Short mmCIF file of C-alpha atoms and ligand atoms in Angstrom, two decimals:
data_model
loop_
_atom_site.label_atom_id
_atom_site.label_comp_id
_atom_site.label_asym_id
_atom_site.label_seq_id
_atom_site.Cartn_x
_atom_site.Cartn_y
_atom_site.Cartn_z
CA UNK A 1 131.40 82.81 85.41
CA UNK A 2 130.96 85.90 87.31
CA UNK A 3 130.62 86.95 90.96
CA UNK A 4 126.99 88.44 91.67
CA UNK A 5 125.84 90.25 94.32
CA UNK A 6 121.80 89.80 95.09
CA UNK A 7 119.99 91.94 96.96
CA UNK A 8 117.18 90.82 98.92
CA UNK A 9 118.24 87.30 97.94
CA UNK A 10 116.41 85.09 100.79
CA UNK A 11 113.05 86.76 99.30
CA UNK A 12 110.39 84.71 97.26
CA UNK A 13 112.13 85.75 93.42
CA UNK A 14 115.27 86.30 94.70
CA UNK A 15 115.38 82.45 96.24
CA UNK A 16 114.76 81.15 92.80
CA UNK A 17 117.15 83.48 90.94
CA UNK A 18 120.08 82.18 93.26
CA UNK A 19 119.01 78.22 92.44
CA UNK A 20 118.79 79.26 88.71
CA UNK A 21 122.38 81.30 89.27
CA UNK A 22 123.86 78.25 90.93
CA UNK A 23 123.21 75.85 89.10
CA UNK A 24 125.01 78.30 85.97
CA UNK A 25 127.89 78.22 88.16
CA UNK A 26 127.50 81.68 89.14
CA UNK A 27 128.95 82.44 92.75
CA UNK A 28 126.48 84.40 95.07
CA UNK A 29 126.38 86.73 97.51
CA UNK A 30 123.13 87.71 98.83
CA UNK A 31 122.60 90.91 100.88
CA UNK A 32 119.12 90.80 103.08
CA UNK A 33 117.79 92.53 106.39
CA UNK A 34 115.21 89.67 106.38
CA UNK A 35 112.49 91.87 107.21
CA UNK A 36 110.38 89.51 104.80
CA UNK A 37 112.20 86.50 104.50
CA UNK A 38 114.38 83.71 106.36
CA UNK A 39 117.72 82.21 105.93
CA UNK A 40 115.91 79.20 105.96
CA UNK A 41 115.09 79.64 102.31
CA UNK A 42 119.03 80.18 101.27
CA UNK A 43 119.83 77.00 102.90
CA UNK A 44 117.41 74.95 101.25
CA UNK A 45 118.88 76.89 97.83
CA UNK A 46 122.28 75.34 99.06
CA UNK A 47 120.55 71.86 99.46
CA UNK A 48 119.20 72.18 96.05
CA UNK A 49 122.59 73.26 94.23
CA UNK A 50 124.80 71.29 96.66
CA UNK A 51 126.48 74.92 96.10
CA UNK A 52 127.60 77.66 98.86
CA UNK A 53 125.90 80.91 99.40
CA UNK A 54 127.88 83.79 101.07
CA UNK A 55 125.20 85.31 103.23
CA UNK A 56 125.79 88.90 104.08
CA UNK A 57 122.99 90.21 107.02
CA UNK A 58 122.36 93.59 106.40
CA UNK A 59 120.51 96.79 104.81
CA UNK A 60 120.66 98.34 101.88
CA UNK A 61 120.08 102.07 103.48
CA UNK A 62 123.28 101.61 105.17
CA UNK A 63 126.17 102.84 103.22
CA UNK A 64 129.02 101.78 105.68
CA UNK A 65 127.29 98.01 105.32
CA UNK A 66 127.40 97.87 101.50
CA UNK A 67 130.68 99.45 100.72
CA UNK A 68 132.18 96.89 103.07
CA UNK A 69 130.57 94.01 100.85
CA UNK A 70 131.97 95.04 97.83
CA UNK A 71 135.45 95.99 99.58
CA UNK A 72 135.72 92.54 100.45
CA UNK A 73 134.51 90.61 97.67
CA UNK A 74 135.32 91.52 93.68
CA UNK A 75 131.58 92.34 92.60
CA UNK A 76 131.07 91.22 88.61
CA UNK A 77 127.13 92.24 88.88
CA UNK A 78 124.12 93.55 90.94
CA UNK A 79 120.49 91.82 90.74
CA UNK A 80 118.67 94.22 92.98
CA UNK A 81 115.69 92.97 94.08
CA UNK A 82 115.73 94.31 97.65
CA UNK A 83 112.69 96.48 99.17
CA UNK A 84 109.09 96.51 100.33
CA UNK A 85 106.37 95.03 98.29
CA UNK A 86 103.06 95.72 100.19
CA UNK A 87 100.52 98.05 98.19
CA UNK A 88 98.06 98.30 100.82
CA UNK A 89 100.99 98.93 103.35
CA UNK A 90 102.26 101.87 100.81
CA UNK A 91 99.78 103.46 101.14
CA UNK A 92 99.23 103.74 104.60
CA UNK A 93 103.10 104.28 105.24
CA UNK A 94 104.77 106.06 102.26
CA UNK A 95 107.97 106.85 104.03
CA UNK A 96 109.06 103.39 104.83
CA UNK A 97 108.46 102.62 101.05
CA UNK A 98 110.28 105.43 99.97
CA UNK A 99 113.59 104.67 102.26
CA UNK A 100 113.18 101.36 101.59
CA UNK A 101 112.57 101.44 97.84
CA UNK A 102 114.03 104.69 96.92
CA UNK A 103 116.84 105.73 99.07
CA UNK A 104 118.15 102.28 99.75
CA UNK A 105 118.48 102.10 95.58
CA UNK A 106 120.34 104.59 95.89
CA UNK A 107 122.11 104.07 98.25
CA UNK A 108 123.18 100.92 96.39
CA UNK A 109 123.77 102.59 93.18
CA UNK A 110 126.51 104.89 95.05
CA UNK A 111 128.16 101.93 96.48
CA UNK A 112 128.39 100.54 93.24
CA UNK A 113 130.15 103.30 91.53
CA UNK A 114 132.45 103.80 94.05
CA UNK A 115 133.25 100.51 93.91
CA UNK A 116 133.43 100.77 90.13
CA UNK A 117 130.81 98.21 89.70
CA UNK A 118 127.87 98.98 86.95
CA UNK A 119 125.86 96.39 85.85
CA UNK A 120 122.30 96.24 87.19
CA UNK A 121 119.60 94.10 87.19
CA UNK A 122 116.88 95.81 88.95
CA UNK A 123 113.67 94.12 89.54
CA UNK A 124 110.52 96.17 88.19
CA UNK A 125 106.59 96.07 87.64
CA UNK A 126 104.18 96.10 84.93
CA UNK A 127 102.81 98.67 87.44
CA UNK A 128 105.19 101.43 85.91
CA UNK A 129 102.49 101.99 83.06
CA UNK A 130 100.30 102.95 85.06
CA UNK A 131 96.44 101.78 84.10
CA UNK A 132 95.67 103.83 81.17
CA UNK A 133 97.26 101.72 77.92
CA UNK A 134 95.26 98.72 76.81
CA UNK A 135 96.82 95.42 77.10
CA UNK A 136 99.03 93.50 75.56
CA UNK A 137 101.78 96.30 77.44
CA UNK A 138 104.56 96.97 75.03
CA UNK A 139 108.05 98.57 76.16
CA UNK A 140 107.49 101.40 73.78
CA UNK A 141 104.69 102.60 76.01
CA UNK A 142 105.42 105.46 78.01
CA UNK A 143 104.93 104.25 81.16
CA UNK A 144 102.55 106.47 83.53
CA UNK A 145 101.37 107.18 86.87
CA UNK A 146 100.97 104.10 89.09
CA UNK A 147 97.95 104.19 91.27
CA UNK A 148 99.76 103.70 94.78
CA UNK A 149 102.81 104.56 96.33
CA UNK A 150 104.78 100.97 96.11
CA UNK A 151 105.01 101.29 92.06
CA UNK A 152 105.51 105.00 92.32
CA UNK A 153 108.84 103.67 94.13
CA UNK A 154 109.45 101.58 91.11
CA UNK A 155 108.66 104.49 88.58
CA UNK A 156 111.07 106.41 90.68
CA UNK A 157 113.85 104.24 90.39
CA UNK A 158 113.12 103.15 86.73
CA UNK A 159 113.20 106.69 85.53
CA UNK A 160 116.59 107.76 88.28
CA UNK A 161 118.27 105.08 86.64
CA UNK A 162 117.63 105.75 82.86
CA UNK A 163 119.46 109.08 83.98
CA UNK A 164 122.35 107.42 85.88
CA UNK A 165 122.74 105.54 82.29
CA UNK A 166 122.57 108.84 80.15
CA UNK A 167 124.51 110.69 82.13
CA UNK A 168 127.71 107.83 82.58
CA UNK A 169 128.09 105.45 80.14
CA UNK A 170 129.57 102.58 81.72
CA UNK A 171 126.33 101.68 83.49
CA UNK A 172 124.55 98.92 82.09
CA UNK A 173 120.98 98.27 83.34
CA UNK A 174 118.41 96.06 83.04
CA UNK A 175 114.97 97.46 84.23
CA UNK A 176 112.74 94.10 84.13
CA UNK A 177 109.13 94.83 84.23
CA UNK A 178 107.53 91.64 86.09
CA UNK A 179 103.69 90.81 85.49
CA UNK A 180 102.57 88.27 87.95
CA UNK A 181 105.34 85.78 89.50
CA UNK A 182 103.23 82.57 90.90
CA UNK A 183 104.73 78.83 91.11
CA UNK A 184 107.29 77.79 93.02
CA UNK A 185 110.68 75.81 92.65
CA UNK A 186 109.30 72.04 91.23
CA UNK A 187 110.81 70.36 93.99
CA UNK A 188 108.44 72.20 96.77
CA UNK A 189 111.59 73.49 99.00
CA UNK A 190 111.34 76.89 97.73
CA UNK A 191 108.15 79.60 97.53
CA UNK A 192 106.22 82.27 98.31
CA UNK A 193 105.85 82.94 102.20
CA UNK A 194 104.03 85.87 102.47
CA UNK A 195 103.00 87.20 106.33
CA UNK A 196 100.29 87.44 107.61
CA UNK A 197 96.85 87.74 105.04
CA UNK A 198 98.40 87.40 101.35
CA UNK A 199 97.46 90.56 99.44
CA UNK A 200 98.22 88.59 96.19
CA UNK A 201 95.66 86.15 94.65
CA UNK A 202 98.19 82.91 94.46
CA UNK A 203 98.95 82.77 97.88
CA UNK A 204 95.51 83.34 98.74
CA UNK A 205 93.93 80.63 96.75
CA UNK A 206 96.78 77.99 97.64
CA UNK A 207 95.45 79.08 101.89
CA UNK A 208 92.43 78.56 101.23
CA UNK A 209 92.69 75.02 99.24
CA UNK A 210 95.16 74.34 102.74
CA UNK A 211 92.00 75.42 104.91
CA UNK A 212 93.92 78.31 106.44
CA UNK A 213 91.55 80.84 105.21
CA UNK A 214 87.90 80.01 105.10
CA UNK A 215 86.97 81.20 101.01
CA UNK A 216 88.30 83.08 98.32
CA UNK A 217 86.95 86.80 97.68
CA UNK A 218 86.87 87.55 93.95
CA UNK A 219 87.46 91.02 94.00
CA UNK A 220 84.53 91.68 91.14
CA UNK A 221 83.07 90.23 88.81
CA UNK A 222 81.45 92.76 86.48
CA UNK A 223 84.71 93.75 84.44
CA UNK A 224 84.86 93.60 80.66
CA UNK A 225 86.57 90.57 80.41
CA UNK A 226 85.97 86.85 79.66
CA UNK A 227 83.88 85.93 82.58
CA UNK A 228 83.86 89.18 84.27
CA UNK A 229 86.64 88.61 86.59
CA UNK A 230 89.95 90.45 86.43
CA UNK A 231 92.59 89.34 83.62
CA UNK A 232 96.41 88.83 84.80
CA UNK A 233 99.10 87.51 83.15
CA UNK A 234 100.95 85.00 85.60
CA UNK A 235 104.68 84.18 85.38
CA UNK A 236 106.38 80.90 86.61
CA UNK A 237 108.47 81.98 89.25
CA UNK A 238 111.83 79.76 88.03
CA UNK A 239 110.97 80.93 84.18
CA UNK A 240 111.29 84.54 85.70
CA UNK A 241 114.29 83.89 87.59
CA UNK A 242 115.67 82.71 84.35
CA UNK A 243 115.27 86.34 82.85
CA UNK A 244 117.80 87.77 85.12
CA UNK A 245 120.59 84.94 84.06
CA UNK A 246 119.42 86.41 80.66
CA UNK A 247 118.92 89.88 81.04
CA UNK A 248 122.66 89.43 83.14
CA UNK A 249 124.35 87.76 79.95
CA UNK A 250 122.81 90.06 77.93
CA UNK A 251 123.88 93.17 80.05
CA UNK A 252 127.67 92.05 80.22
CA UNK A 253 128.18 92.12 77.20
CA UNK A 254 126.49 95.67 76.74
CA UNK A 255 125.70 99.43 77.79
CA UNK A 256 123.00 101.56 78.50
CA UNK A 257 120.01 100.89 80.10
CA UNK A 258 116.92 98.84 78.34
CA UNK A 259 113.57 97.98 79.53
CA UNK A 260 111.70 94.39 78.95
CA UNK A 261 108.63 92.75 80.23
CA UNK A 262 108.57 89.42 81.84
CA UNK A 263 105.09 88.09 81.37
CA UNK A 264 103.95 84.78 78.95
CA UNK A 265 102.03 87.48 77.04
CA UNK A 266 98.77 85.29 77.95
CA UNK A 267 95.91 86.58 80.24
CA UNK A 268 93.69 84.57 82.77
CA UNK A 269 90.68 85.56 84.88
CA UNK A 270 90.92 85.23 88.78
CA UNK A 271 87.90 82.36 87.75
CA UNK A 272 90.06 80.55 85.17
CA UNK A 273 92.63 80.62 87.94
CA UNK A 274 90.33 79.49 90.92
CA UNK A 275 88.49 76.72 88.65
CA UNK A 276 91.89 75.55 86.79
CA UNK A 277 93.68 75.31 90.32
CA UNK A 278 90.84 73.07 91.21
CA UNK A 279 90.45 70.64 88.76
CA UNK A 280 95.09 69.98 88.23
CA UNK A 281 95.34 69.91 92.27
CA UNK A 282 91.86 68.28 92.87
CA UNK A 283 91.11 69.99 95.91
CA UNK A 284 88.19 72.35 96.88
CA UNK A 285 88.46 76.37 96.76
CA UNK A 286 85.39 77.85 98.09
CA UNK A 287 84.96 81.57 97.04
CA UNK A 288 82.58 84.70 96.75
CA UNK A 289 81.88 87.69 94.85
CA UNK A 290 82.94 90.88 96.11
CA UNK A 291 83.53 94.35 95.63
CA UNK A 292 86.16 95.47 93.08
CA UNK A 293 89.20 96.79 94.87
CA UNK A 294 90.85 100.36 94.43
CA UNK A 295 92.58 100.64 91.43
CA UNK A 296 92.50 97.56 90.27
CA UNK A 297 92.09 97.21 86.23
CA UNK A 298 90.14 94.97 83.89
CA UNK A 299 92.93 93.31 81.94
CA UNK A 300 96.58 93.53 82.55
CA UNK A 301 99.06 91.37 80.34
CA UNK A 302 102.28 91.57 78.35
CA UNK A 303 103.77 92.15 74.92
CA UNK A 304 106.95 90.13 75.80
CA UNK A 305 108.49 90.20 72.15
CA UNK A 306 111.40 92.39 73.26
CA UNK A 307 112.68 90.02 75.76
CA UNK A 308 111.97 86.93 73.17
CA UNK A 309 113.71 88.53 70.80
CA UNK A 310 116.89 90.51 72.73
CA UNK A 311 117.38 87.83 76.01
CA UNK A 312 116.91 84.86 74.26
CA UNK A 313 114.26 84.19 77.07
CA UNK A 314 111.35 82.21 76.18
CA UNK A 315 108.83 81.31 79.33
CA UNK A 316 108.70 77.69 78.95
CA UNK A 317 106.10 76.63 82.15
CA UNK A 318 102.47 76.86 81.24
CA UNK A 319 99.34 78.16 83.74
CA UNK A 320 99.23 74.23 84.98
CA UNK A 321 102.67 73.88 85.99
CA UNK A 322 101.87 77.27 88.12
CA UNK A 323 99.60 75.78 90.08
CA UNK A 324 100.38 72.72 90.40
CA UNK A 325 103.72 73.98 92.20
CA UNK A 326 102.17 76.92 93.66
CA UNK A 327 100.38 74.05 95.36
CA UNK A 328 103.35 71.76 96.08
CA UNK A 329 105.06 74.53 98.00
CA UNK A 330 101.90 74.42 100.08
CA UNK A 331 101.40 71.65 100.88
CA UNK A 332 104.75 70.51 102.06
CA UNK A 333 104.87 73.81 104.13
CA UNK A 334 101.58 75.17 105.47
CA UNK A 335 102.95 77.48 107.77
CA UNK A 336 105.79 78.45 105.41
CA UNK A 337 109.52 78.40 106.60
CA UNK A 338 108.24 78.88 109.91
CA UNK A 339 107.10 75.27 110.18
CA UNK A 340 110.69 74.09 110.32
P1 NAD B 401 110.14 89.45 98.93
O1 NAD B 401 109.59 90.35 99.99
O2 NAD B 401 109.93 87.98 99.07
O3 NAD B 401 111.72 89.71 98.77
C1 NAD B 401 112.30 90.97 99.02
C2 NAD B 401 113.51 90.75 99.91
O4 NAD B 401 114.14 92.01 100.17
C3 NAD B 401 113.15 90.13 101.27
O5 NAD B 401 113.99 89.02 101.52
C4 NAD B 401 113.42 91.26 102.26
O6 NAD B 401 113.84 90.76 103.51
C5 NAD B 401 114.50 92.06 101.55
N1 NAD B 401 114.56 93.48 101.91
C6 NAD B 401 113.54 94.38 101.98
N2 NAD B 401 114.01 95.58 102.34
C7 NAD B 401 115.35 95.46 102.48
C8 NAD B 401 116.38 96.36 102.83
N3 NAD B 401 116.12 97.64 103.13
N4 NAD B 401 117.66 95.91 102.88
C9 NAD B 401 117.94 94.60 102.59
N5 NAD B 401 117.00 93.70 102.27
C10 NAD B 401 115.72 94.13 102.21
O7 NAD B 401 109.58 89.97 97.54
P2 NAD B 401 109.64 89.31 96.08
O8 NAD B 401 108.27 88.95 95.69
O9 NAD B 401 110.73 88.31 96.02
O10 NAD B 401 110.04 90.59 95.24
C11 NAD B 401 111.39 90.88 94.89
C12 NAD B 401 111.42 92.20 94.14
O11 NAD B 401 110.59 92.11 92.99
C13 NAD B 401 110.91 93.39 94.94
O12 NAD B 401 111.68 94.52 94.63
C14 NAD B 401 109.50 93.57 94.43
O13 NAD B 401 109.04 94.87 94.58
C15 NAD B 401 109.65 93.18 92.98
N6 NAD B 401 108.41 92.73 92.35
C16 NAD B 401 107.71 91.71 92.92
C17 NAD B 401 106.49 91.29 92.35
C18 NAD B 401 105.68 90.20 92.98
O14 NAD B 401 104.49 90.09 92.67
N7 NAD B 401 106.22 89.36 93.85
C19 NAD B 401 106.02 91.93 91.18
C20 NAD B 401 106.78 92.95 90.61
C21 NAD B 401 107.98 93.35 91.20
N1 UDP B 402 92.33 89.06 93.44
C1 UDP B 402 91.16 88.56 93.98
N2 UDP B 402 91.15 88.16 95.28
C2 UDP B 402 92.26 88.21 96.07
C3 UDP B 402 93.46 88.73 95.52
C4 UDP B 402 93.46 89.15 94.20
O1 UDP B 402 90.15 88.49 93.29
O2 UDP B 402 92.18 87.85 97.26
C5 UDP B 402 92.38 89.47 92.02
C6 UDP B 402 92.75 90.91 91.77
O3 UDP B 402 91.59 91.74 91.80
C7 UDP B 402 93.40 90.84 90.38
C8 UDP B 402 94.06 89.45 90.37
O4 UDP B 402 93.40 88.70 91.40
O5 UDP B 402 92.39 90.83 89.37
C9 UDP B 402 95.55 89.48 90.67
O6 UDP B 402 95.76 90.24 91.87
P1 UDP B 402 97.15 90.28 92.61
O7 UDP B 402 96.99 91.12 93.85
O8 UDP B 402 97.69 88.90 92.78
O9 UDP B 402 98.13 91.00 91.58
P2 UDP B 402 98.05 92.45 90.87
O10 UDP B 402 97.79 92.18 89.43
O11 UDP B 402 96.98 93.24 91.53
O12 UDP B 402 99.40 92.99 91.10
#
């Protein structure tokens, strides 16, 4: 059992990967400025695991902050999932996104080799291929140029830390390309608590089933694809929390760093999703056609043979068990953590 330090841990995937780390018997640390999360979230992880959490306040941009952390606890691992998430925000202010994103990695990454500490589990996007390859997205891609400045941040640190790896061979990195992480834990304690209007469609469609948003806009509907609406492929939250105990195991034991997407490899329209979500949770989602939005693509799902076939990973919760607990966590928390 090994000693892992998560960044941005009190987050939406990072609150799951601690449960799922837990309940291993994995001792965590998590490092978070909450500037998009709670502590709230990391206690109801402890209720969960009847298990402790060592909760560390604090930034990764701050050197002095993180070589403390690893000065005073003996660091095994790093799952880094730590930074700013907000396309529409990234592109309005690139800076904070590239401190945040960019700098702060590596700010971490120096801590870590100083404190002799390098394996990495670094949480990526199917963004990093940018939107010129046809779907299913395979790892032998090359990836390209991602259409706004929050997966440029990911492309940057992707690509800085395939040279960290070259150039020093005790690094061991995981890059983990997520599609689209939906759900929530099953027991509705944990989820996604996004402020203020969700850019993302889950979050959106579980508001407006709540009757905190009015209707649904489906952001066009005159795409090549099965009904003309845009093709994702959506990823239980807890199935992709279980990647990182994988892509950890399978890190320990190995060098280098190695790519793999974390998608089901299946693709559904923003219609499949709004009419499925209706009939599992019977409850109303009113919606209307709009505009496409900037840079958005037809169809955007994943080859995820490499992770089947090198984690030992295997997504195991279907598109109904998504929003069914996508709709759980709703309900038993309209306004989020803030309710309590
Ligand atoms: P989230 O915002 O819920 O979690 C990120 C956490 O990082 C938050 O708790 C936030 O407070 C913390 N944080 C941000 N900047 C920090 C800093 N400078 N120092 C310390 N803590 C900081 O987001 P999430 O959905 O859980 O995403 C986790 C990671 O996965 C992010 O890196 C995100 O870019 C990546 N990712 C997310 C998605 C998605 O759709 N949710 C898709 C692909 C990749
Ligand atoms: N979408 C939508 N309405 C919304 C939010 C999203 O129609 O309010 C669509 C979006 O155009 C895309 C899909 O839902 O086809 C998934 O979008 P999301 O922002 O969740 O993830 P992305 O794949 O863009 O990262």
């Amino acid at each position: 059992m090994a000693n892992i330090l998560v960044t941005g841990g009190a987050g939406f995937i990072g609150s799951h990967t601690c449960v799922e780390l837990l309940d291993a018997g994995h001792d965590v640390i998590v490092f978070d400025n909450l500037c998009n999360s709670s502590v709230e979230s990391l206690q109801r992880v402890e209720q969960l695991t009847q298990k402790n959490i060592i909760f560390i306040e604090g930034d990764i941009r701050k050197q002095q902050q993180l070589d403390e952390v690893f000065q005073q606890h003996q660091i095994d691992a790093v799952i880094h999932f730590a930074g700013l998430k907000a396309v529409g925000e990234s592109q309005k202010i690139p800076l904070a996104y590239f401190d945040n994103n960019v700098a702060g990695s590596t700010t971490l990454f120096k801590a870590m080799e100083k404190a002799q500490v390098f394996t990495l589990v670094f949480s990526s996007s199917a963004t990093v291929y940018g939107d010129t390859h046809p779907s299913p997205l395979k790892e032998t891609m090359p990836t390209g140029m991602p259409n706004n400045n929050y997966g440029y941040t990911k492309l940057i640190v992707e690509q800085m830390l395939e040279k960290l790896a070259e150039a020093d061979a005790r690094w061991s990195i995981a890059l983990l390309r997520y599609f689209n992480p939906v759900g929530a834990h099953e027991s509705g304690e944990i989820g996604e608590d996004p402020q203020g209007i969700p850019n993302n469609l889950m979050p959106y469609v579980t508001q407006v089933a709540i009757g905190k948003r009015e209707k649904l806009s489906i952001f066009g509907h005159d795409y090549d694809t099965v009904d003309g609406t845009g093709v994702r492929d959506y990823i239980h939250v807890v199935d992709l929390a279980d990647a990182h105990l994988c892509a950890l195991n399978n890190r320990l034991k190995d060098t280098g760093c190695r790519a793999w997407n974390i998608g089901t490899g299946n693709g559904f329209s923003v219609l499949q999703i709004r009419n499925t979500f209706q009939d599992i949770n019977q409850v109303d989602v009113p919606f209307e056609y709009s505009a496409r939005r900037e840079g958005d693509v037809a169809t955007c799902f994943a080859d995820n043979q490499r992770a089947l076939d090198e984690l030992g990973w295997q997504p195991k919760r279907g598109l109904k068990e998504m929003l069914k607990d996508s709709w759980n966590w709703q309900k038993k928390n309209p306004q989020g953590y803030r309710s309590t």
